[in-house]
Short mmCIF file of C-alpha atoms in Angstrom, two decimals:
data_model
loop_
_atom_site.label_atom_id
_atom_site.label_comp_id
_atom_site.label_asym_id
_atom_site.label_seq_id
_atom_site.Cartn_x
_atom_site.Cartn_y
_atom_site.Cartn_z
CA MET Q 1163 0.37 0.29 -0.02
CA TYR Q 1164 1.03 3.16 -1.39
CA LYS Q 1165 2.26 5.30 1.91
CA ASN Q 1166 2.83 9.18 2.15
CA ASP Q 1167 5.82 11.25 3.09
CA LYS Q 1168 4.17 12.37 6.01
CA SER Q 1169 3.83 9.11 7.42
CA SER Q 1170 7.01 7.80 6.32
CA LYS Q 1171 8.81 10.60 8.73
CA LYS Q 1172 6.73 10.00 11.73
CA GLU Q 1173 7.01 5.85 11.59
CA PHE Q 1174 10.81 6.39 11.58
CA PHE Q 1175 10.79 9.52 13.89
CA PHE Q 1176 8.57 8.24 16.49
CA PRO Q 1177 10.03 5.28 17.55
CA THR Q 1178 14.05 6.61 17.06
CA PHE Q 1179 13.14 9.58 19.72
CA PHE Q 1180 12.10 6.50 22.56
CA VAL Q 1181 14.74 4.47 21.90
CA ILE Q 1182 17.59 7.27 22.27
CA LEU Q 1183 15.76 7.58 25.22
CA MET Q 1184 15.82 4.87 26.52
CA PHE Q 1185 19.72 4.26 26.06
CA ILE Q 1186 20.15 7.68 27.46
CA LEU Q 1187 17.85 6.99 30.85
CA GLY Q 1188 19.27 3.32 30.81
CA ILE Q 1189 23.40 4.70 30.89
CA LEU Q 1190 22.69 7.95 33.71
CA GLY Q 1191 20.93 4.87 35.41
CA LEU Q 1192 23.94 2.49 35.56
CA ILE Q 1193 26.11 5.26 36.62
CA CYS Q 1194 24.03 6.16 39.58
CA PHE Q 1195 23.69 1.95 40.49
CA TYR Q 1196 28.05 1.80 39.44
CA GLY Q 1197 27.97 4.89 42.29
CA THR Q 1198 25.57 2.93 44.34
CA LYS Q 1199 27.78 -0.09 44.45
CA GLU Q 1200 30.43 1.57 44.81
CA THR Q 1201 29.52 3.59 47.71
CA ILE Q 1202 28.12 -0.15 49.80
CA LYS Q 1203 30.82 -1.65 49.50
CA SER Q 1204 33.50 0.65 50.37
CA CYS Q 1205 31.16 1.12 54.36
CA THR Q 1206 32.15 -1.51 55.39
CA ASN Q 1207 32.26 -0.43 59.06
CA GLU Q 1208 28.71 -0.44 61.35
CA VAL Q 1209 28.15 1.61 64.59
CA LYS Q 1210 25.22 1.74 65.86
CA GLY Q 1211 22.51 4.62 66.56
CA ILE Q 1212 19.02 5.38 67.69
CA VAL Q 1213 16.90 8.09 67.87
CA ASP Q 1214 16.71 10.09 70.49
CA HIS Q 1215 14.39 13.24 69.56
CA GLU Q 1216 12.55 14.77 66.07
CA GLY Q 1217 11.82 18.41 65.79
CA TYR Q 1218 10.08 20.52 63.79
CA GLY Q 1219 11.97 23.59 61.42
CA PHE Q 1220 15.74 24.93 60.56
CA LEU Q 1221 18.87 23.76 61.62
CA LYS Q 1222 21.23 25.54 60.07
CA GLU Q 1223 24.60 25.33 61.66
CA LYS Q 1224 24.08 21.59 60.78
CA ARG Q 1225 22.44 21.63 57.26
CA HIS Q 1226 25.59 21.57 55.68
CA SER Q 1227 28.08 19.56 58.06
CA VAL Q 1228 29.05 16.03 57.21
CA ALA Q 1229 26.80 14.94 60.18
CA GLY Q 1230 23.58 16.78 58.96
CA LYS Q 1231 23.77 15.37 55.11
CA TYR Q 1232 21.39 13.29 55.22
CA LEU Q 1233 18.86 16.80 56.31
CA ASN Q 1234 17.06 18.77 54.12
CA THR Q 1235 14.07 21.32 56.18
CA GLY Q 1236 13.28 22.67 52.52
CA LYS Q 1237 12.19 26.55 53.02
CA ASN Q 1238 10.15 26.70 55.31
CA GLY Q 1239 11.73 23.63 57.56
CA LYS Q 1240 10.49 20.03 57.97
CA TYR Q 1241 10.47 17.20 60.45
CA TRP Q 1242 13.79 15.80 60.84
CA ILE Q 1243 15.43 13.90 63.37
CA GLU Q 1244 18.23 13.17 66.13
CA ILE Q 1245 20.07 10.35 66.03
CA TYR Q 1246 22.50 9.00 68.77
CA VAL Q 1247 25.31 7.18 67.84
CA ASN Q 1248 27.90 4.60 69.53
CA THR Q 1249 30.70 5.56 68.01
CA ASP Q 1250 33.59 3.05 67.81
CA GLY Q 1251 37.06 5.33 67.27
CA LEU Q 1252 36.83 5.78 63.97
CA PHE Q 1253 33.79 7.27 63.54
CA THR Q 1254 33.26 9.96 65.29
CA TYR Q 1255 30.08 11.76 64.68
CA GLU Q 1256 28.17 11.56 68.14
CA ILE Q 1257 24.96 12.85 66.89
CA LEU Q 1258 23.60 13.10 63.25
CA TYR Q 1259 20.48 14.63 61.82
CA ALA Q 1260 18.56 13.28 59.48
CA GLY Q 1261 15.08 13.37 57.61
CA ARG Q 1262 12.04 12.65 59.95
CA SER Q 1263 12.04 9.30 56.98
CA TYR Q 1264 14.38 7.27 58.53
CA GLY Q 1265 12.68 6.55 61.93
CA SER Q 1266 10.77 8.46 64.73
CA GLU Q 1267 11.89 8.62 68.23
CA GLY Q 1268 13.10 5.80 69.54
CA ASP Q 1269 14.02 3.76 66.42
CA ARG Q 1270 17.75 1.76 66.21
CA LEU Q 1271 19.90 2.75 63.35
CA THR Q 1272 22.80 1.10 61.98
CA ILE Q 1273 24.90 3.64 59.82
CA HIS Q 1274 27.77 2.40 57.90
CA TYR Q 1275 30.97 3.88 56.98
CA ASN Q 1276 34.06 3.88 55.31
CA PRO Q 1277 37.28 2.99 57.98
CA ASP Q 1278 39.44 5.21 55.29
CA ASN Q 1279 37.18 8.38 55.53
CA PRO Q 1280 34.73 8.13 58.54
CA ASP Q 1281 32.83 11.07 55.95
CA GLU Q 1282 31.39 8.75 53.79
CA TYR Q 1283 28.47 7.06 55.83
CA TYR Q 1284 25.06 5.94 54.78
CA ILE Q 1285 21.73 5.38 57.23
CA GLY Q 1286 19.36 1.85 57.99
CA ASP Q 1287 19.82 -0.58 54.28
CA TYR Q 1288 21.36 0.85 50.60
CA LYS Q 1289 18.31 1.33 49.49
CA THR Q 1290 18.05 5.02 51.75
CA LEU Q 1291 20.95 6.37 49.35
CA ASN Q 1292 19.90 9.08 46.92
CA GLN Q 1293 22.06 7.83 44.42
CA TYR Q 1294 19.61 4.18 44.65
CA GLY Q 1295 17.09 5.95 44.12
CA THR Q 1296 17.59 7.78 41.42
CA ALA Q 1297 19.28 4.69 39.72
CA ILE Q 1298 16.04 3.24 39.84
CA PHE Q 1299 13.74 6.32 38.62
CA PHE Q 1300 16.07 6.68 35.44
CA LEU Q 1301 15.79 2.49 34.91
CA ILE Q 1302 12.08 2.53 35.21
CA LEU Q 1303 12.18 5.44 32.84
CA SER Q 1304 14.19 3.69 30.73
CA GLY Q 1305 12.19 0.69 30.88
CA ILE Q 1306 9.04 2.88 29.66
CA MET Q 1307 10.33 4.23 27.10
CA LEU Q 1308 11.24 0.97 26.27
CA VAL Q 1309 7.64 -0.29 25.74
CA ILE Q 1310 6.32 3.17 24.15
CA SER Q 1311 9.24 2.72 21.32
CA ILE Q 1312 8.30 -0.71 20.53
CA ILE Q 1313 4.01 0.10 20.76
CA THR Q 1314 4.37 3.07 18.54
CA MET Q 1315 6.73 0.46 15.72
CA ILE Q 1316 3.60 -1.59 16.33
CA TYR Q 1317 1.08 0.79 15.64
CA TYR Q 1318 2.20 2.42 12.14
CA ASN Q 1319 2.86 -1.40 10.94
CA VAL Q 1320 -0.49 -1.99 12.01
CA LYS Q 1321 -2.19 1.29 10.67
CA GLY Q 1322 0.13 0.74 7.34
CA GLU Q 1323 -1.41 -2.92 6.59
CA LYS Q 1324 -5.35 -0.98 6.96
CA THR Q 1325 -6.85 -0.56 2.98
CA GLU Q 1326 -9.34 1.51 2.61
CA GLU Q 1327 -12.22 -0.84 3.30
CA GLU Q 1328 -10.63 -2.17 6.53
CA LYS Q 1329 -11.29 1.92 7.56
CA GLU Q 1330 -14.45 1.66 5.80
CA LYS Q 1331 -15.78 -1.24 7.57
CA ARG Q 1332 -14.49 -0.37 11.30
CA ARG Q 1333 -16.25 3.12 10.66
CA ARG Q 1334 -19.51 1.18 10.28
CA GLU Q 1335 -18.98 -1.11 12.70
CA LYS Q 1336 -18.44 2.28 15.29
CA LYS Q 1337 -21.82 3.43 14.02
CA LYS Q 1338 -23.78 0.54 14.24
CA LYS Q 1339 -22.22 0.43 17.68
CA GLU Q 1340 -22.88 4.14 18.83
CA ALA Q 1341 -26.10 3.69 18.05
CA ASP Q 1342 -26.91 0.25 19.15
CA CYS Q 1343 -25.80 1.65 22.79
CA LYS Q 1344 -28.12 4.91 22.29
CA LYS Q 1345 -30.79 2.91 21.70
CA LYS Q 1346 -30.06 0.83 24.80
CA ALA Q 1347 -29.36 4.15 26.71
CA LYS Q 1348 -32.60 5.76 25.75
CA GLU Q 1349 -33.80 2.48 26.78
CA ARG Q 1350 -32.68 2.02 30.38
CA LEU Q 1351 -33.45 5.52 30.96
CA ASP Q 1352 -37.43 5.50 30.26
CA ARG Q 1353 -37.74 2.19 32.50
CA ASN Q 1354 -35.64 3.91 35.56
CA THR Q 1355 -37.99 7.15 35.04
CA LYS Q 1356 -41.04 5.54 34.56
CA PHE Q 1357 -43.20 6.14 37.23
CA PHE Q 1358 -42.45 9.76 37.15
CA THR Q 1359 -42.82 10.42 33.12
CA LYS Q 1360 -45.95 7.74 32.73
CA LYS Q 1361 -48.42 10.53 33.38
CA TYR Q 1362 -47.07 12.48 30.95
CA THR Q 1363 -46.68 12.26 26.44
CA ASN Q 1364 -45.25 15.83 26.19
CA ILE Q 1365 -41.83 15.22 24.27
CA HIS Q 1366 -40.34 18.75 26.53
CA ILE Q 1367 -41.55 17.75 29.27
CA ARG Q 1368 -40.50 13.92 29.41
CA LYS Q 1369 -37.36 14.80 28.51
CA HIS Q 1370 -36.88 17.65 31.19
CA ILE Q 1371 -38.16 15.00 34.00
CA GLN Q 1372 -35.81 11.96 32.44
CA ASP Q 1373 -32.59 14.65 32.79
CA SER Q 1374 -34.05 16.46 36.35
CA VAL Q 1375 -34.51 11.94 38.68
CA THR Q 1376 -30.96 11.45 36.42
CA GLY Q 1377 -29.47 14.48 38.17
CA SER Q 1378 -31.04 13.41 41.77
CA LYS Q 1379 -30.10 9.45 40.98
CA MET Q 1380 -26.49 10.73 40.66
CA THR Q 1381 -26.37 13.08 43.78
CA LEU Q 1382 -27.60 10.71 45.43
CA TRP Q 1383 -25.04 8.19 45.06
CA ILE Q 1384 -22.64 11.39 45.23
CA TRP Q 1385 -24.02 11.46 49.12
CA LEU Q 1386 -23.91 7.81 49.97
CA ILE Q 1387 -20.80 7.02 49.24
CA GLY Q 1388 -19.48 10.05 50.80
CA ILE Q 1389 -21.80 9.58 53.57
CA ALA Q 1390 -20.33 5.86 53.53
CA LEU Q 1391 -16.17 7.38 53.15
CA PHE Q 1392 -16.67 9.73 55.97
CA SER Q 1393 -18.75 6.79 58.47
CA SER Q 1394 -16.13 3.96 57.76
CA SER Q 1395 -12.90 6.47 58.69
CA ILE Q 1396 -14.91 7.46 62.21
CA VAL Q 1397 -16.14 3.82 62.64
CA ARG Q 1398 -12.54 2.38 61.98
CA THR Q 1399 -10.52 5.21 64.55
CA TYR Q 1400 -13.78 4.42 66.88
CA ILE Q 1401 -12.68 0.29 66.60
CA ASP Q 1402 -8.68 1.28 66.66
CA ILE Q 1403 -9.40 3.02 69.48
CA HIS Q 1404 -11.49 0.57 71.85
CA THR Q 1405 -9.97 -2.80 70.74
CA GLY Q 1406 -6.43 -2.53 70.25
CA ASP Q 1407 -3.75 -5.02 69.24
CA THR Q 1408 -2.31 -7.75 72.14
CA ILE Q 1409 0.91 -5.98 72.83
CA PRO Q 1410 4.14 -8.20 71.88
CA PHE Q 1411 6.16 -8.50 74.97
CA ASN Q 1412 9.20 -8.81 74.61
CA ASN Q 1413 9.34 -8.62 71.07
CA TYR Q 1414 9.10 -4.97 70.18
CA SER Q 1415 9.30 -3.91 66.51
CA ASP Q 1416 11.88 -1.54 66.00
CA ASP Q 1417 9.38 0.98 64.11
CA ILE Q 1418 6.69 2.31 66.10
CA ASP Q 1419 3.67 3.30 63.88
CA GLU Q 1420 0.52 5.23 65.27
CA THR Q 1421 -1.05 1.52 66.26
CA TYR Q 1422 -3.24 0.86 68.99
CA TYR Q 1423 -3.15 -1.45 71.59
CA SER Q 1424 -4.92 -3.22 74.10
CA VAL Q 1425 -3.87 -4.76 77.31
CA ILE Q 1426 -6.41 -6.64 80.33
CA ILE Q 1427 -4.30 -6.39 83.62
CA ASP Q 1428 -4.26 -8.42 86.60
CA GLU Q 1429 -3.48 -5.87 89.28
CA LYS Q 1430 -4.47 -2.33 89.52
CA PRO Q 1431 -1.45 -0.03 88.88
CA ILE Q 1432 1.34 0.35 91.36
CA GLU Q 1433 3.81 3.55 90.58
CA VAL Q 1434 7.36 2.98 89.54
CA CYS Q 1435 8.02 6.76 88.47
CA LYS Q 1436 7.78 10.25 88.64
CA TYR Q 1437 8.80 13.10 85.42
CA ASN Q 1438 8.99 16.23 85.07
CA ILE Q 1439 6.08 18.14 83.28
CA TYR Q 1440 7.22 20.77 81.06
CA GLY Q 1441 5.47 24.05 82.40
CA GLY Q 1442 5.58 22.87 85.94
CA GLY Q 1443 4.53 19.99 87.79
CA TYR Q 1444 5.17 16.02 87.16
CA GLY Q 1445 4.19 13.21 85.64
CA ARG Q 1446 3.71 9.30 86.43
CA TYR Q 1447 4.72 6.53 85.26
CA TYR Q 1448 2.66 2.92 86.53
CA ASP Q 1449 3.75 -0.72 85.89
CA LEU Q 1450 1.03 -2.61 83.98
CA LYS Q 1451 0.88 -6.24 84.73
CA VAL Q 1452 -0.35 -8.47 82.30
CA GLY Q 1453 0.55 -12.17 82.79
CA ASN Q 1454 4.21 -12.44 83.48
CA ASP Q 1455 4.73 -9.46 81.44
CA HIS Q 1456 5.29 -6.10 82.55
CA ILE Q 1457 5.03 -2.45 81.09
CA PRO Q 1458 5.12 0.73 82.39
CA ALA Q 1459 1.82 3.57 81.26
CA LYS Q 1460 1.84 6.77 80.71
CA TYR Q 1461 -0.80 9.63 81.20
CA LEU Q 1462 -3.41 7.34 83.37
CA SER Q 1463 -4.62 9.62 86.30
CA GLU Q 1464 -5.34 8.89 89.65
CA LYS Q 1465 -8.68 8.65 90.18
CA LYS Q 1466 -8.65 6.52 86.97
CA ILE Q 1467 -6.51 4.54 88.63
CA ASN Q 1468 -8.46 4.49 91.90
CA GLY Q 1469 -11.38 2.50 89.66
CA MET Q 1470 -9.51 0.40 88.49
CA ASP Q 1471 -9.37 -3.37 89.31
CA ALA Q 1472 -7.84 -6.62 87.75
CA ASP Q 1473 -9.45 -7.53 84.69
CA THR Q 1474 -10.25 -3.61 83.46
CA LYS Q 1475 -8.46 -3.09 79.64
CA ILE Q 1476 -6.41 -0.61 78.97
CA CYS Q 1477 -6.30 0.93 75.45
CA GLY Q 1478 -2.90 3.64 74.19
CA LYS Q 1479 0.29 3.92 71.62
CA LEU Q 1480 3.54 2.10 72.05
CA ARG Q 1481 6.13 4.40 72.25
CA ARG Q 1482 9.66 4.80 74.30
CA ILE Q 1483 11.69 7.03 76.80
CA SER Q 1484 13.53 8.89 75.18
CA VAL Q 1485 17.66 8.50 75.71
CA SER Q 1486 18.02 11.89 77.04
CA SER Q 1487 15.96 10.93 80.06
CA GLU Q 1488 18.28 9.35 81.99
CA GLU Q 1489 17.03 9.83 84.99
CA THR Q 1490 13.47 7.99 84.11
CA ARG Q 1491 15.07 5.35 82.11
CA GLU Q 1492 17.26 4.28 85.46
CA ALA Q 1493 13.80 4.46 87.43
CA VAL Q 1494 12.13 2.14 85.45
CA LYS Q 1495 15.38 -0.48 85.03
CA GLU Q 1496 15.34 0.38 89.63
CA TYR Q 1497 11.41 -1.10 89.14
CA TYR Q 1498 12.36 -3.80 86.56
CA GLN Q 1499 15.40 -4.98 88.78
CA LYS Q 1500 13.65 -4.72 91.66
CA ILE Q 1501 10.66 -7.20 90.57
CA GLY Q 1502 12.72 -9.27 88.57
CA TYR Q 1503 11.45 -8.99 85.61
CA TYR Q 1504 14.38 -7.28 83.82
CA ASP Q 1505 16.20 -10.65 83.93
CA THR Q 1506 13.33 -12.08 81.43
CA LEU Q 1507 14.69 -9.33 79.08
CA LYS Q 1508 15.81 -10.49 75.98
CA ASP Q 1509 17.42 -6.36 75.34
CA GLU Q 1510 17.57 -3.25 77.66
CA GLU Q 1511 15.63 -1.36 74.98
CA TYR Q 1512 12.76 -3.64 76.10
CA ALA Q 1513 12.48 -2.05 79.18
CA TYR Q 1514 12.07 1.32 77.53
CA TYR Q 1515 8.61 0.98 76.09
CA TYR Q 1516 5.75 2.35 77.65
CA LEU Q 1517 2.01 2.69 76.32
CA ASP Q 1518 0.39 6.48 75.95
CA CYS Q 1519 -2.97 6.43 77.46
CA SER Q 1520 -3.42 9.62 76.98
CA LYS Q 1521 -7.18 10.86 75.84
CA LYS Q 1522 -7.20 10.66 72.24
CA SER Q 1523 -9.95 12.98 70.03
CA LEU Q 1524 -11.97 11.05 67.71
CA TRP Q 1525 -11.87 13.58 65.09
CA GLU Q 1526 -7.99 14.08 65.66
CA GLU Q 1527 -7.72 10.42 64.92
CA SER Q 1528 -10.00 9.50 62.34
CA LYS Q 1529 -7.58 12.27 60.24
CA ASN Q 1530 -4.63 11.41 61.09
CA ASN Q 1531 -4.85 7.36 61.00
CA HIS Q 1532 -7.92 7.68 57.93
CA GLY Q 1533 -7.31 10.97 56.44
CA ILE Q 1534 -8.32 9.37 52.99
CA GLY Q 1535 -11.80 8.24 54.30
CA ILE Q 1536 -12.56 11.91 55.83
CA VAL Q 1537 -11.32 13.64 52.69
CA PHE Q 1538 -12.68 11.37 50.34
CA GLY Q 1539 -15.68 11.78 52.32
CA LEU Q 1540 -16.06 15.31 52.68
CA THR Q 1541 -15.24 16.00 48.81
CA PHE Q 1542 -18.11 13.95 47.71
CA ILE Q 1543 -20.49 15.42 50.56
CA ILE Q 1544 -19.61 19.51 49.24
CA ILE Q 1545 -20.13 18.05 45.24
CA ALA Q 1546 -23.66 16.60 46.30
CA LEU Q 1547 -24.32 19.47 48.12
CA PHE Q 1548 -24.06 21.68 45.20
CA PHE Q 1549 -26.08 19.63 42.99
CA SER Q 1550 -28.26 19.31 45.98
CA TYR Q 1551 -31.26 21.58 43.70
CA THR Q 1552 -31.67 18.37 41.70
CA PHE Q 1553 -34.16 16.94 44.68
CA LEU Q 1554 -36.25 20.03 44.00
CA HIS Q 1555 -36.03 20.49 41.13
CA THR Q 1556 -37.92 16.19 41.34
CA ILE Q 1557 -40.38 17.71 43.80
CA LYS Q 1558 -41.90 20.19 41.67
CA ASN Q 1559 -41.88 17.47 38.60
CA ILE Q 1560 -44.52 15.23 41.16
CA ARG Q 1561 -46.53 18.45 42.29
CA PRO Q 1562 -45.93 20.78 39.73
CA ALA Q 1563 -46.05 24.23 41.49
CA CYS Q 1564 -49.20 26.69 40.38
CA SER Q 1565 -49.75 30.27 40.97
CA GLY Q 1566 -53.52 29.83 41.77
CA LYS Q 1567 -55.53 26.42 40.81
CA ARG Q 1568 -54.23 23.46 41.10
CA TYR Q 1569 -53.53 21.70 37.73
CA LYS Q 1570 -53.68 17.44 37.51
CA ALA Q 1571 -50.67 15.77 35.40
CA GLU Q 1572 -52.66 14.99 32.77
CA GLU Q 1573 -54.55 18.28 32.42
CA ILE Q 1574 -50.74 19.53 31.91
CA ASP Q 1575 -49.81 16.87 29.29
CA LYS Q 1576 -53.74 18.25 27.23
CA LEU Q 1577 -52.08 21.83 27.59
CA ALA Q 1578 -48.96 20.98 26.55
CA ASN Q 1579 -50.23 18.66 23.33
CA ASP Q 1580 -52.56 20.96 22.40
CA ILE Q 1581 -52.68 22.43 18.96
CA ASP Q 1582 -52.76 26.28 19.59
CA THR Q 1583 -49.10 25.42 22.48
CA GLU Q 1584 -45.78 27.13 21.26
CA VAL Q 1585 -42.56 25.71 22.40
CA ILE Q 1586 -39.79 28.64 23.32
CA ASN Q 1587 -36.92 26.81 23.42
CA SER Q 1588 -35.27 29.54 24.31
CA ILE Q 1589 -36.17 29.92 27.68
CA GLU Q 1590 -37.66 26.56 27.69
CA VAL Q 1591 -41.40 27.84 28.50
CA LEU Q 1592 -44.50 26.36 26.87
CA VAL Q 1593 -46.99 28.87 25.44
CA THR Q 1594 -50.35 26.51 26.30
CA PRO Q 1595 -54.29 28.56 25.26
CA TYR Q 1596 -54.48 28.59 28.60
CA ALA Q 1597 -51.92 28.98 30.87
CA LEU Q 1598 -47.57 29.19 30.81
CA ILE Q 1599 -45.93 25.69 31.82
CA GLY Q 1600 -42.16 26.20 32.64
CA PHE Q 1601 -39.92 23.42 32.83
CA ASN Q 1602 -36.34 23.53 33.43
CA ARG Q 1603 -36.41 24.23 37.02
CA GLY Q 1604 -39.16 21.65 38.08
CA LEU Q 1605 -42.65 22.04 36.40
CA THR Q 1606 -43.99 25.44 36.76
CA VAL Q 1607 -47.78 26.31 35.71
CA VAL Q 1608 -49.53 29.18 35.63
CA ASP Q 1609 -52.60 30.14 34.81
CA TYR Q 1610 -53.63 33.33 32.18
CA SER Q 1611 -56.20 34.89 34.89
CA ASP Q 1612 -53.27 34.59 37.19
CA ILE Q 1613 -51.05 36.45 35.76
CA TYR Q 1614 -50.79 40.70 36.56
CA GLY Q 1615 -47.24 40.99 34.98
CA ILE Q 1616 -44.03 39.42 33.50
CA ARG Q 1617 -40.78 40.69 34.48
CA VAL Q 1618 -37.26 39.75 33.62
CA GLU Q 1619 -34.22 39.85 36.33
CA THR Q 1620 -30.39 40.24 35.10
CA ASN Q 1621 -28.21 38.56 37.50
CA ARG Q 1622 -24.34 38.31 36.46
CA HIS Q 1623 -22.30 36.86 38.12
CA ARG Q 1624 -17.71 36.43 38.34
CA THR Q 1625 -15.54 34.31 39.13
CA ASN Q 1626 -11.75 34.46 38.87
CA TYR Q 1627 -11.95 31.95 35.64
CA ARG Q 1628 -14.64 33.55 34.12
CA LYS Q 1629 -18.25 36.12 34.03
CA TRP Q 1630 -21.65 35.04 32.80
CA LYS Q 1631 -25.31 36.11 33.31
CA THR Q 1632 -28.21 34.18 34.44
CA TYR Q 1633 -32.20 35.85 33.03
CA CYS Q 1634 -35.35 34.47 35.36
CA ILE Q 1635 -38.62 35.59 34.24
CA ILE Q 1636 -40.53 36.60 37.13
CA ILE Q 1637 -44.62 35.84 37.42
CA GLU Q 1638 -46.65 38.83 39.31
CA THR Q 1639 -49.82 36.76 40.02
CA LYS Q 1640 -52.81 39.29 41.42
CA THR Q 1641 -52.61 38.41 44.58
CA HIS Q 1642 -49.14 39.25 44.97
CA LYS Q 1643 -46.87 36.20 44.64
CA LYS Q 1644 -44.07 35.97 42.80
CA ILE Q 1645 -43.38 32.63 40.81
CA LEU Q 1646 -40.07 31.55 38.88
CA LEU Q 1647 -40.90 30.48 35.48
CA THR Q 1648 -38.31 29.67 33.98
CA GLU Q 1649 -34.19 30.74 34.06
CA SER Q 1650 -32.16 30.73 31.70
CA GLU Q 1651 -27.83 31.38 31.90
CA ASP Q 1652 -25.55 32.77 28.81
CA GLN Q 1653 -22.16 31.59 29.55
CA TYR Q 1654 -19.61 33.34 27.33
CA GLY Q 1655 -21.82 35.77 26.81
CA HIS Q 1656 -22.82 35.28 22.98
CA ASN Q 1657 -25.85 33.12 23.62
CA LYS Q 1658 -28.25 34.05 20.89
CA LEU Q 1659 -31.08 32.66 22.72
CA ALA Q 1660 -30.33 33.74 26.09
CA ARG Q 1661 -29.64 37.24 24.66
CA GLN Q 1662 -33.24 37.59 23.78
CA LEU Q 1663 -34.74 37.75 27.24
CA ASP Q 1664 -34.74 41.57 27.24
CA LYS Q 1665 -38.24 42.71 28.17
CA ARG Q 1666 -39.34 43.91 24.32
CA PHE Q 1667 -39.02 39.72 23.61
CA VAL Q 1668 -41.49 39.01 26.73
CA GLU Q 1669 -43.84 41.50 26.34
CA TYR Q 1670 -43.85 40.10 22.43
CA LYS Q 1671 -43.58 36.19 23.16
CA LEU Q 1672 -45.78 36.15 26.16
CA LEU Q 1673 -47.30 39.20 26.64
CA GLY Q 1674 -49.11 39.30 23.69
CA LYS Q 1675 -49.45 35.64 23.29
CA ILE Q 1676 -51.33 36.25 26.81
CA GLY Q 1677 -53.36 39.01 25.84
CA GLU Q 1678 -54.40 36.53 22.47
CA ASN Q 1679 -55.61 33.62 24.80
CA LYS Q 1680 -57.59 35.73 27.46
#
């Protein structure tokens, strides 16, 4: 088959372009990967460190030092951690600083360093190295470019093999498929709105009611999804707070998370030690006995403790006593030695885990631990609020708004189908022999004998992105009521039909027609 020059150029250019990108990104990835490998190879010695403190903001004096090479506070400051290091003579940095992602308070970390150059080191495993992440990123991009180049080559080869007859056949099949889909959609819509449209045969009224019911159903679904997401976050948080996992005594994880744990104590809590509270005063650590195991608890009120007995359930989050709180750590250690529990611990650090029993806010915990449901739930609810007017329109379709005489659905349909009825599509109004029917804001029927006057209100709207006008036709009745017959929106300022809604148009089209039929 003959191919024109433009098609041939595209067929050659795009696959070649993506192949070149693949090689460039692949080479960059391999360079970074090799640098990572060399760093891992040279950092053969290890020292241990523990995260003692977390903070927020700048550390200007540390940011550009070797000890703070893993610290990135950013423009406005970020969370950071302070790591105490057990130095071994070669590695002399007693304190390191890093971003919060390297651990949280109490975590134990391994620092790998080069014995020939202690300034060269990395924290944790090799995956924390920036070069490693960059290498993976470039290699993934290189693989994506390879896939794209293969897809473009296949696409242009397949495209070149298509004949005009095949294209025409596909176009016919596509049109037939689209027509079938539209027909099925219309049948499905008729079935779903049958209850609301069964009393009407007028095509304009039926279409309006179908659109209104469809909008109401979509809004209802958005409401339900939003409420379900929001409620699930609250319920899951409530379950977390009041249920809790079983504490893994003597086998704690190095990474402390926000999981809730619960214990059922065998005896009344006993005071272990006191600690100073920032701003004055002091608090207490209490010992919770769970079978043969013990764990200190913090933020238990004396009133609550006095009301406790055996088989009382206590919930909280696991935390570690900071390394810098030496007096508290020593007091806990002495207490455990006194009761004979310290010797059963696999590791000395296990003695310094405690249960944080402070009172938790259900809302705050939901935002922190199950925030996705809160965010998406509120988003759906806000969107649903904007479209809640569709429910009002559906209600007005079931019970049309009337000025005086109450018209039944059969009477409205008969007027709409009258041979003398005129349809004004620009404002979605039916001018019948005896009444005006508006149908773009729910069915509204105004009898001519009740009309005192008609006026048009022009409302201007403006946002940061656009400005538009809305035109409202207001019917003033002889009983001094004001009824909104219809509202048209001119979004871009050049809607010819919407611009017709001025006083002369209304007088000519509506008042003139009313005068003829009175």
